[in-house]
Coordinates of C-alpha atoms and ligand atoms in Angstrom, one line a residue:
M630 CA 42.3 -44.0 -40.7
N631 CA 43.7 -46.7 -38.5
A632 CA 43.1 -46.5 -34.8
P633 CA 46.2 -45.2 -32.9
L634 CA 48.4 -48.1 -31.7
T635 CA 48.2 -48.3 -27.9
I636 CA 51.2 -49.9 -26.3
S637 CA 50.7 -50.8 -22.7
K638 CA 53.2 -52.3 -20.3
P639 CA 52.4 -55.5 -18.5
L640 CA 51.3 -54.9 -15.0
D641 CA 53.8 -55.3 -12.1
I642 CA 51.6 -57.9 -10.3
A643 CA 54.2 -58.4 -7.5
A644 CA 54.0 -54.7 -6.7
I645 CA 50.2 -54.7 -6.9
R646 CA 50.0 -57.6 -4.5
Q647 CA 52.0 -55.5 -2.0
E648 CA 49.0 -53.1 -2.0
F649 CA 46.7 -55.8 -0.6
P650 CA 47.8 -56.6 3.0
V651 CA 45.5 -59.6 3.3
L652 CA 47.4 -61.4 0.6
N653 CA 50.3 -61.8 3.0
R654 CA 48.4 -64.1 5.3
E655 CA 48.5 -67.8 5.5
V656 CA 45.6 -70.2 5.7
K657 CA 46.1 -73.5 7.4
G658 CA 49.9 -73.1 7.0
W659 CA 49.7 -72.3 3.3
P660 CA 50.0 -68.9 1.6
L661 CA 46.5 -67.6 0.9
I662 CA 45.4 -68.0 -2.7
Y663 CA 42.2 -66.0 -3.0
L664 CA 40.1 -67.1 -6.0
D665 CA 36.7 -66.0 -4.7
N666 CA 36.7 -62.5 -6.2
A667 CA 33.3 -62.7 -7.8
A668 CA 31.9 -63.0 -4.2
T669 CA 33.9 -60.0 -3.0
S670 CA 37.3 -58.7 -3.9
Q671 CA 40.1 -57.9 -1.5
K672 CA 40.8 -54.2 -0.6
P673 CA 44.0 -52.3 -1.4
R674 CA 45.8 -50.2 1.2
Q675 CA 44.4 -46.9 -0.3
V676 CA 40.9 -48.0 0.6
L677 CA 41.8 -49.1 4.1
D678 CA 43.7 -45.8 4.6
A679 CA 40.8 -43.8 3.4
L680 CA 38.5 -45.4 5.9
M681 CA 41.0 -45.0 8.7
H682 CA 41.6 -41.4 7.7
Y683 CA 37.9 -40.6 7.7
Y684 CA 37.2 -42.1 11.1
T685 CA 40.4 -40.6 12.6
N686 CA 40.0 -37.1 11.2
Y687 CA 36.6 -36.0 10.1
N688 CA 33.9 -38.4 11.0
A689 CA 30.6 -36.5 10.9
N690 CA 27.1 -36.7 9.6
I691 CA 26.8 -35.2 6.1
H692 CA 24.7 -32.6 4.3
R693 CA 23.0 -31.0 7.3
G694 CA 26.0 -29.8 9.4
I695 CA 27.6 -26.4 9.1
H696 CA 30.7 -27.3 11.2
T697 CA 34.0 -28.1 9.7
L698 CA 33.9 -31.8 10.1
A699 CA 30.5 -32.1 8.5
E700 CA 31.6 -29.9 5.6
E701 CA 34.7 -32.0 5.0
A702 CA 32.7 -35.3 5.2
T703 CA 30.0 -34.0 2.9
A704 CA 32.6 -32.8 0.4
A705 CA 34.4 -36.2 0.4
F706 CA 31.2 -38.1 0.1
E707 CA 30.1 -36.0 -2.9
L708 CA 33.5 -36.5 -4.5
T709 CA 32.8 -40.2 -4.7
R710 CA 29.6 -39.4 -6.6
D711 CA 31.6 -37.5 -9.1
E712 CA 34.1 -40.3 -9.4
V713 CA 31.3 -42.9 -10.0
Q714 CA 29.7 -40.6 -12.5
S715 CA 32.8 -40.5 -14.7
F716 CA 33.6 -44.2 -14.0
I717 CA 30.4 -45.3 -15.7
G718 CA 30.0 -42.3 -18.1
A719 CA 26.8 -41.0 -16.6
P720 CA 25.6 -37.7 -18.0
S721 CA 25.0 -36.1 -14.6
R722 CA 25.8 -36.6 -10.9
E723 CA 22.1 -36.4 -10.0
E724 CA 21.7 -39.8 -11.7
I725 CA 24.1 -41.6 -9.2
I726 CA 22.3 -42.9 -6.2
F727 CA 24.1 -44.6 -3.3
T728 CA 22.5 -47.7 -1.9
R729 CA 23.8 -50.6 0.2
G730 CA 24.5 -52.8 -2.9
T731 CA 23.3 -54.2 -6.1
T732 CA 20.5 -56.0 -4.3
E733 CA 19.1 -52.8 -2.8
S734 CA 19.6 -50.9 -6.1
I735 CA 17.4 -53.5 -7.9
N736 CA 14.9 -53.5 -5.1
L737 CA 14.7 -49.7 -5.3
V738 CA 13.7 -49.9 -8.9
A739 CA 11.2 -52.8 -8.3
Y740 CA 9.5 -51.0 -5.4
S741 CA 9.6 -47.4 -6.8
W742 CA 9.5 -47.6 -10.6
G743 CA 7.8 -51.1 -10.5
R744 CA 4.9 -50.2 -8.3
A745 CA 4.2 -47.0 -10.2
N746 CA 4.4 -48.5 -13.7
I747 CA 3.5 -52.2 -13.7
R748 CA -0.1 -53.2 -14.1
A749 CA -2.0 -56.5 -14.4
G750 CA -1.0 -58.4 -17.5
D751 CA 2.2 -56.5 -18.0
E752 CA 5.4 -58.5 -18.7
I753 CA 8.8 -58.4 -17.2
V754 CA 11.7 -60.2 -19.0
I755 CA 14.7 -61.6 -17.2
S756 CA 17.0 -64.5 -18.1
T757 CA 17.8 -68.0 -16.9
M758 CA 21.2 -66.9 -15.6
E759 CA 20.1 -64.2 -13.2
H760 CA 21.3 -63.9 -9.6
H761 CA 18.5 -64.3 -7.1
S762 CA 18.6 -60.6 -6.5
N763 CA 17.5 -60.0 -10.1
I764 CA 14.7 -62.7 -9.8
V765 CA 13.0 -62.4 -6.5
P766 CA 12.2 -58.6 -6.5
W767 CA 10.4 -59.1 -9.9
Q768 CA 8.6 -62.2 -8.6
I769 CA 7.3 -60.3 -5.6
L770 CA 6.2 -57.4 -7.9
C771 CA 4.6 -59.7 -10.4
E772 CA 2.7 -61.5 -7.7
E773 CA 1.5 -58.2 -6.3
K774 CA 0.5 -56.7 -9.6
N775 CA -0.7 -59.9 -11.4
A776 CA 2.1 -59.3 -13.9
V777 CA 4.0 -62.0 -15.8
L778 CA 7.6 -62.9 -15.5
K779 CA 9.2 -64.2 -18.8
I780 CA 12.5 -66.0 -18.9
I781 CA 15.1 -65.8 -21.7
P782 CA 16.5 -69.4 -22.2
I783 CA 20.2 -70.2 -22.7
N784 CA 22.2 -72.8 -24.6
R785 CA 24.5 -75.5 -23.2
N786 CA 27.4 -73.0 -23.4
G787 CA 25.7 -70.6 -21.1
E788 CA 24.8 -68.0 -23.8
L789 CA 21.4 -66.3 -24.1
L790 CA 19.3 -67.4 -27.0
M791 CA 18.8 -64.0 -28.6
D792 CA 16.1 -65.3 -31.1
E793 CA 14.1 -66.5 -28.1
Y794 CA 14.6 -63.1 -26.4
E795 CA 13.2 -61.3 -29.4
K796 CA 10.2 -63.7 -29.5
L797 CA 9.5 -62.9 -25.8
L798 CA 9.3 -59.2 -26.4
G799 CA 5.9 -57.8 -27.2
P800 CA 3.5 -54.9 -26.7
K801 CA 3.1 -55.9 -23.0
T802 CA 6.8 -55.9 -22.2
R803 CA 7.4 -53.1 -19.7
L804 CA 10.8 -54.0 -18.3
V805 CA 13.8 -56.1 -19.3
S806 CA 16.2 -56.7 -16.3
I807 CA 19.3 -58.5 -17.4
V808 CA 22.7 -59.4 -15.9
H809 CA 25.7 -58.0 -17.7
V810 CA 28.1 -60.7 -16.7
S811 CA 26.9 -63.9 -15.1
N812 CA 28.4 -64.5 -11.6
A813 CA 28.1 -68.3 -12.1
L814 CA 29.2 -68.7 -15.7
G815 CA 31.3 -65.6 -16.6
T816 CA 29.2 -65.1 -19.7
V817 CA 29.1 -61.5 -21.0
N818 CA 25.7 -60.7 -22.3
P819 CA 25.1 -58.3 -25.3
V820 CA 23.3 -55.8 -23.1
K821 CA 23.6 -53.0 -25.7
Q822 CA 21.7 -55.1 -28.3
I823 CA 19.3 -56.3 -25.6
T824 CA 18.6 -52.7 -24.6
A825 CA 18.1 -51.5 -28.2
L826 CA 15.6 -54.3 -28.9
A827 CA 13.7 -53.5 -25.7
H828 CA 13.6 -49.8 -26.4
A829 CA 12.2 -50.4 -29.8
L830 CA 9.1 -51.6 -28.0
G831 CA 9.1 -48.9 -25.4
A832 CA 10.3 -51.1 -22.5
V833 CA 12.7 -50.0 -19.8
V834 CA 16.0 -51.8 -19.3
L835 CA 17.9 -52.5 -16.0
V836 CA 21.4 -53.9 -16.2
D837 CA 22.7 -55.8 -13.3
G838 CA 26.4 -54.8 -13.4
A839 CA 27.4 -56.5 -10.2
Q840 CA 30.0 -58.6 -12.0
S841 CA 30.7 -56.4 -15.0
A842 CA 31.7 -53.0 -13.5
V843 CA 35.0 -54.4 -12.2
H844 CA 36.0 -56.2 -15.5
L845 CA 34.6 -54.2 -18.3
D846 CA 34.6 -50.5 -19.3
I847 CA 31.2 -49.2 -18.5
D848 CA 29.6 -46.4 -20.5
V849 CA 25.9 -46.2 -19.6
Q850 CA 25.3 -43.7 -22.3
D851 CA 26.7 -46.1 -24.9
L852 CA 24.7 -49.0 -23.5
D853 CA 21.7 -46.7 -23.3
C854 CA 20.3 -48.7 -20.4
D855 CA 17.8 -47.0 -18.2
F856 CA 19.2 -48.3 -14.9
F857 CA 22.6 -49.8 -14.0
A858 CA 23.2 -51.4 -10.6
F859 CA 26.5 -52.5 -9.0
S860 CA 28.2 -53.0 -5.6
A861 CA 31.4 -51.4 -4.4
H862 CA 32.7 -54.5 -2.6
K863 CA 33.3 -56.4 -5.9
L864 CA 35.4 -53.4 -7.2
Y865 CA 38.1 -53.4 -4.5
G866 CA 35.9 -51.2 -2.4
P867 CA 34.2 -51.5 0.9
T868 CA 31.1 -53.6 1.7
G869 CA 27.8 -51.9 2.3
V870 CA 27.9 -49.5 -0.7
G871 CA 26.1 -49.9 -3.9
V872 CA 25.2 -47.6 -6.8
L873 CA 22.1 -47.2 -8.8
Y874 CA 22.4 -45.2 -12.0
G875 CA 19.1 -44.2 -13.5
K876 CA 18.2 -41.9 -16.4
K877 CA 17.1 -38.5 -14.9
Q878 CA 13.7 -38.4 -16.5
L879 CA 12.8 -41.8 -15.1
L880 CA 14.2 -41.1 -11.6
E881 CA 12.4 -37.7 -11.5
A882 CA 9.1 -39.4 -12.2
M883 CA 9.6 -42.1 -9.7
P884 CA 8.1 -42.0 -6.2
P885 CA 10.5 -42.3 -3.2
F886 CA 11.6 -45.7 -2.1
L887 CA 12.4 -45.2 1.6
G888 CA 11.0 -42.3 3.5
G889 CA 12.9 -40.4 6.2
G890 CA 15.5 -37.7 6.8
E891 CA 17.6 -36.4 3.9
M892 CA 15.0 -37.3 1.2
I893 CA 12.6 -34.5 2.0
R894 CA 12.4 -30.8 1.2
E895 CA 9.8 -30.0 3.8
V896 CA 7.7 -32.1 6.2
S897 CA 4.4 -31.1 7.7
F898 CA 1.5 -33.3 8.9
K899 CA -0.5 -31.9 6.0
K900 CA 1.9 -32.4 3.1
T901 CA 5.5 -33.5 2.7
T902 CA 7.6 -32.5 -0.3
F903 CA 10.6 -34.5 -1.5
N904 CA 14.2 -33.5 -2.1
D905 CA 15.8 -33.2 -5.5
L906 CA 17.8 -36.0 -7.1
P907 CA 19.8 -37.9 -6.0
Y908 CA 18.8 -37.2 -2.4
K909 CA 15.2 -38.2 -2.9
F910 CA 16.4 -41.8 -2.9
E911 CA 19.0 -41.5 -0.1
A912 CA 16.9 -41.5 3.0
G913 CA 18.6 -41.6 6.4
T914 CA 22.3 -41.5 7.2
P915 CA 24.2 -43.2 4.5
N916 CA 27.3 -45.4 4.8
I917 CA 29.5 -42.3 4.8
G918 CA 32.9 -43.7 5.5
D919 CA 32.6 -46.6 3.1
V920 CA 31.3 -44.3 0.3
I921 CA 34.3 -42.1 0.8
A922 CA 36.7 -45.0 0.7
F923 CA 35.0 -46.3 -2.5
R924 CA 36.5 -43.4 -4.3
S925 CA 40.0 -44.7 -3.5
A926 CA 39.0 -48.1 -5.0
I927 CA 37.9 -46.5 -8.2
R928 CA 41.1 -44.5 -8.3
F929 CA 43.1 -47.7 -7.7
M930 CA 41.5 -49.2 -10.8
N931 CA 41.9 -46.1 -12.9
T932 CA 45.6 -45.7 -12.1
T933 CA 46.3 -49.4 -12.5
G934 CA 44.4 -49.2 -15.8
K935 CA 41.2 -51.0 -16.5
E936 CA 42.3 -52.2 -19.9
E937 CA 45.6 -53.6 -18.4
I938 CA 43.6 -55.3 -15.6
R939 CA 41.2 -56.8 -18.1
R940 CA 44.1 -58.1 -20.2
H941 CA 45.8 -59.7 -17.2
E942 CA 42.5 -61.3 -16.0
Q943 CA 41.8 -62.6 -19.6
D944 CA 45.3 -64.2 -19.6
L945 CA 44.5 -65.9 -16.3
L946 CA 41.1 -67.0 -17.5
E947 CA 42.5 -68.6 -20.7
Y948 CA 45.5 -70.2 -18.9
A949 CA 43.3 -71.6 -16.1
Q950 CA 40.7 -73.0 -18.6
S951 CA 43.4 -74.7 -20.6
E952 CA 45.0 -76.2 -17.4
L953 CA 41.7 -77.2 -15.7
V954 CA 40.4 -79.2 -18.6
K955 CA 43.4 -81.5 -18.3
I956 CA 42.1 -82.7 -14.9
P957 CA 40.4 -86.1 -15.3
G958 CA 36.6 -85.9 -14.8
L959 CA 36.5 -82.1 -14.7
Q960 CA 33.9 -80.3 -16.7
I961 CA 33.6 -76.6 -17.1
I962 CA 30.1 -75.2 -16.8
G963 CA 29.8 -72.1 -19.0
K964 CA 31.7 -72.0 -22.2
A965 CA 30.4 -68.7 -23.7
K966 CA 32.5 -67.1 -26.4
E967 CA 32.3 -63.8 -24.6
K968 CA 33.4 -64.6 -21.1
V969 CA 35.3 -62.9 -18.2
S970 CA 37.1 -63.9 -15.1
V971 CA 34.9 -66.8 -13.8
I972 CA 35.3 -70.5 -14.2
S973 CA 32.6 -72.8 -12.8
F974 CA 33.3 -76.5 -12.9
I975 CA 32.2 -79.9 -11.6
I976 CA 34.3 -83.0 -11.1
D977 CA 32.9 -86.5 -11.5
K978 CA 32.2 -88.1 -8.2
A979 CA 33.2 -85.1 -6.2
H980 CA 30.7 -82.9 -4.4
P981 CA 31.5 -79.2 -5.0
Q982 CA 31.5 -78.6 -1.2
D983 CA 34.2 -81.3 -0.8
I984 CA 36.3 -79.7 -3.5
G985 CA 36.0 -76.4 -1.6
I986 CA 37.0 -77.9 1.7
L987 CA 40.0 -79.8 0.3
L988 CA 41.2 -76.7 -1.5
D989 CA 40.8 -74.6 1.6
N990 CA 43.1 -77.1 3.4
R991 CA 45.8 -75.8 1.1
G992 CA 44.9 -72.2 1.5
I993 CA 43.0 -71.9 -1.7
A994 CA 39.7 -70.0 -1.4
V995 CA 37.0 -70.9 -4.0
R996 CA 33.3 -70.7 -3.9
T997 CA 31.0 -73.7 -4.0
G998 CA 27.3 -74.2 -4.3
H999 CA 24.5 -72.6 -6.4
H1000 CA 26.0 -69.1 -6.4
C1001 CA 22.5 -67.6 -5.8
A1002 CA 21.5 -68.8 -9.2
Q1003 CA 19.4 -71.9 -8.5
P1004 CA 17.3 -71.7 -11.7
L1005 CA 20.6 -71.7 -13.6
M1006 CA 21.8 -74.8 -11.8
E1007 CA 18.5 -76.4 -12.5
R1008 CA 19.0 -75.6 -16.2
F1009 CA 22.2 -77.6 -16.1
S1010 CA 20.7 -80.3 -13.9
I1011 CA 23.3 -79.9 -11.2
P1012 CA 23.0 -78.9 -7.6
G1013 CA 26.0 -76.5 -7.8
T1014 CA 29.5 -76.0 -9.0
A1015 CA 32.9 -75.0 -7.7
R1016 CA 33.9 -71.6 -8.9
V1017 CA 37.1 -69.8 -9.3
S1018 CA 37.1 -66.1 -10.1
F1019 CA 40.1 -63.8 -10.8
A1020 CA 41.2 -60.3 -9.8
V1021 CA 44.2 -58.2 -10.8
Y1022 CA 46.4 -59.6 -8.0
N1023 CA 46.0 -63.2 -9.1
T1024 CA 48.9 -65.0 -10.8
R1025 CA 49.6 -68.0 -13.1
D1026 CA 51.5 -69.5 -10.2
E1027 CA 48.4 -69.5 -8.1
I1028 CA 46.6 -71.3 -10.9
D1029 CA 49.3 -73.9 -10.9
E1030 CA 48.7 -74.4 -7.2
L1031 CA 45.0 -74.7 -7.9
V1032 CA 45.6 -77.4 -10.4
K1033 CA 47.8 -79.3 -8.0
G1034 CA 45.1 -78.9 -5.4
L1035 CA 42.5 -80.3 -7.7
Q1036 CA 44.7 -83.2 -8.8
R1037 CA 44.8 -84.1 -5.1
V1038 CA 41.1 -83.7 -4.8
V1039 CA 40.6 -86.1 -7.7
K1040 CA 43.0 -88.6 -6.1
I1041 CA 41.3 -88.5 -2.7
L1042 CA 37.7 -88.5 -3.9
S1043 CA 37.7 -91.0 -6.8
Ligands
LIG1188 N1 24.0 -59.8 -9.2 C1 25.1 -60.5 -9.4 C2 25.3 -60.9 -10.8 C3 25.9 -60.8 -8.4 O1 27.0 -61.5 -8.7 C4 25.6 -60.3 -7.1 C5 26.6 -60.7 -5.9 N2 27.0 -62.0 -5.9 C6 24.5 -59.6 -6.9 C7 23.7 -59.3 -8.0 C8 24.1 -59.1 -5.5 O2 25.1 -58.2 -5.1 P1 25.1 -57.7 -3.6 O3 25.1 -59.0 -2.7 O4 26.4 -56.9 -3.5 O5 23.9 -56.9 -3.4

């Protein structure tokens, strides 16, 4: 039987832009064109309102209080956990742990699971295109445990060499920690296939979803990964909130990461027992207001329609790529077949930082530098790139302005 035909209306981008107050501002006398969404996205009014509402009406510490404000804050905080659970298709809410961000989520796994499970001679596999936050925690762990870090190479287009990956896997592989979407190239990695290959050898898989959760539909059960990490601030949500999804069996067997209040059942000087999941991994007062507001960000994405957002961003990506290659001397770094929302580029004779400064003079915000992926830059023998990255509120008109800005850059710098 044929799949049912889904007809979706194009998004009303002008109306969506009205939801983001910051987009009304000017920078250096020019209307803001915000193309640094891979670093952090802007926040819709619903998220700002939710924060304001929390602090105005029911600010209280959660879980322990019996007064009304504490109960309201606890209920709202826990509602976000439910929202995240369904957003990524996790089997249970106990598997959703709130952290400060992707970085902390990965470190939680490295310190808790890693220190309990990695022994001398064990192997951890990552790739050339990892963000520093998915490199350094494993380097620290490997150093401490005398374990070995293995790196999946990539081709000139910025795609993983899957044959090489299979060759790296072996009886000593304990963990594969892989980025879902590269922040510097936009490459979408085949994480389902990567996971299946790792599982066949009994290795555990962590997926760094910092860049994927906002652009792709995430179903952790379909991916079958053991851990999935992402940050709220790249999904139209507040800073200071991250998520670690982990399979229950693994999380239950893992020792606590941070010790303190909330994560205990009972404390005595003789013996302390730990709380159930997910609280065992949520020591101390969490970022209550921002977790609560994160729910509004997910609801914004769900009501706008993730598939519609993806289609719009894909259109922007393709349009921008086709326009940018017309600029003399411009070279796109990262030409993967499977790619979302990010274009990294260099221009002959122009330092990326100068490109960034000249664009900012026209109100255009782009990111320049190594994008916390120095080994990747080394792979391409470049110090850095200029990077544009799209969100739902970006438009083709903005890309036309970017192109004009870059034409001017070329004129000034060559
Ligand atoms: N991984 C990737 C792929 C990222 O893009 C980022 C953020 N740039 C991180 C990890 C770290 O995220 P955070 O800074 O929110 O912890």
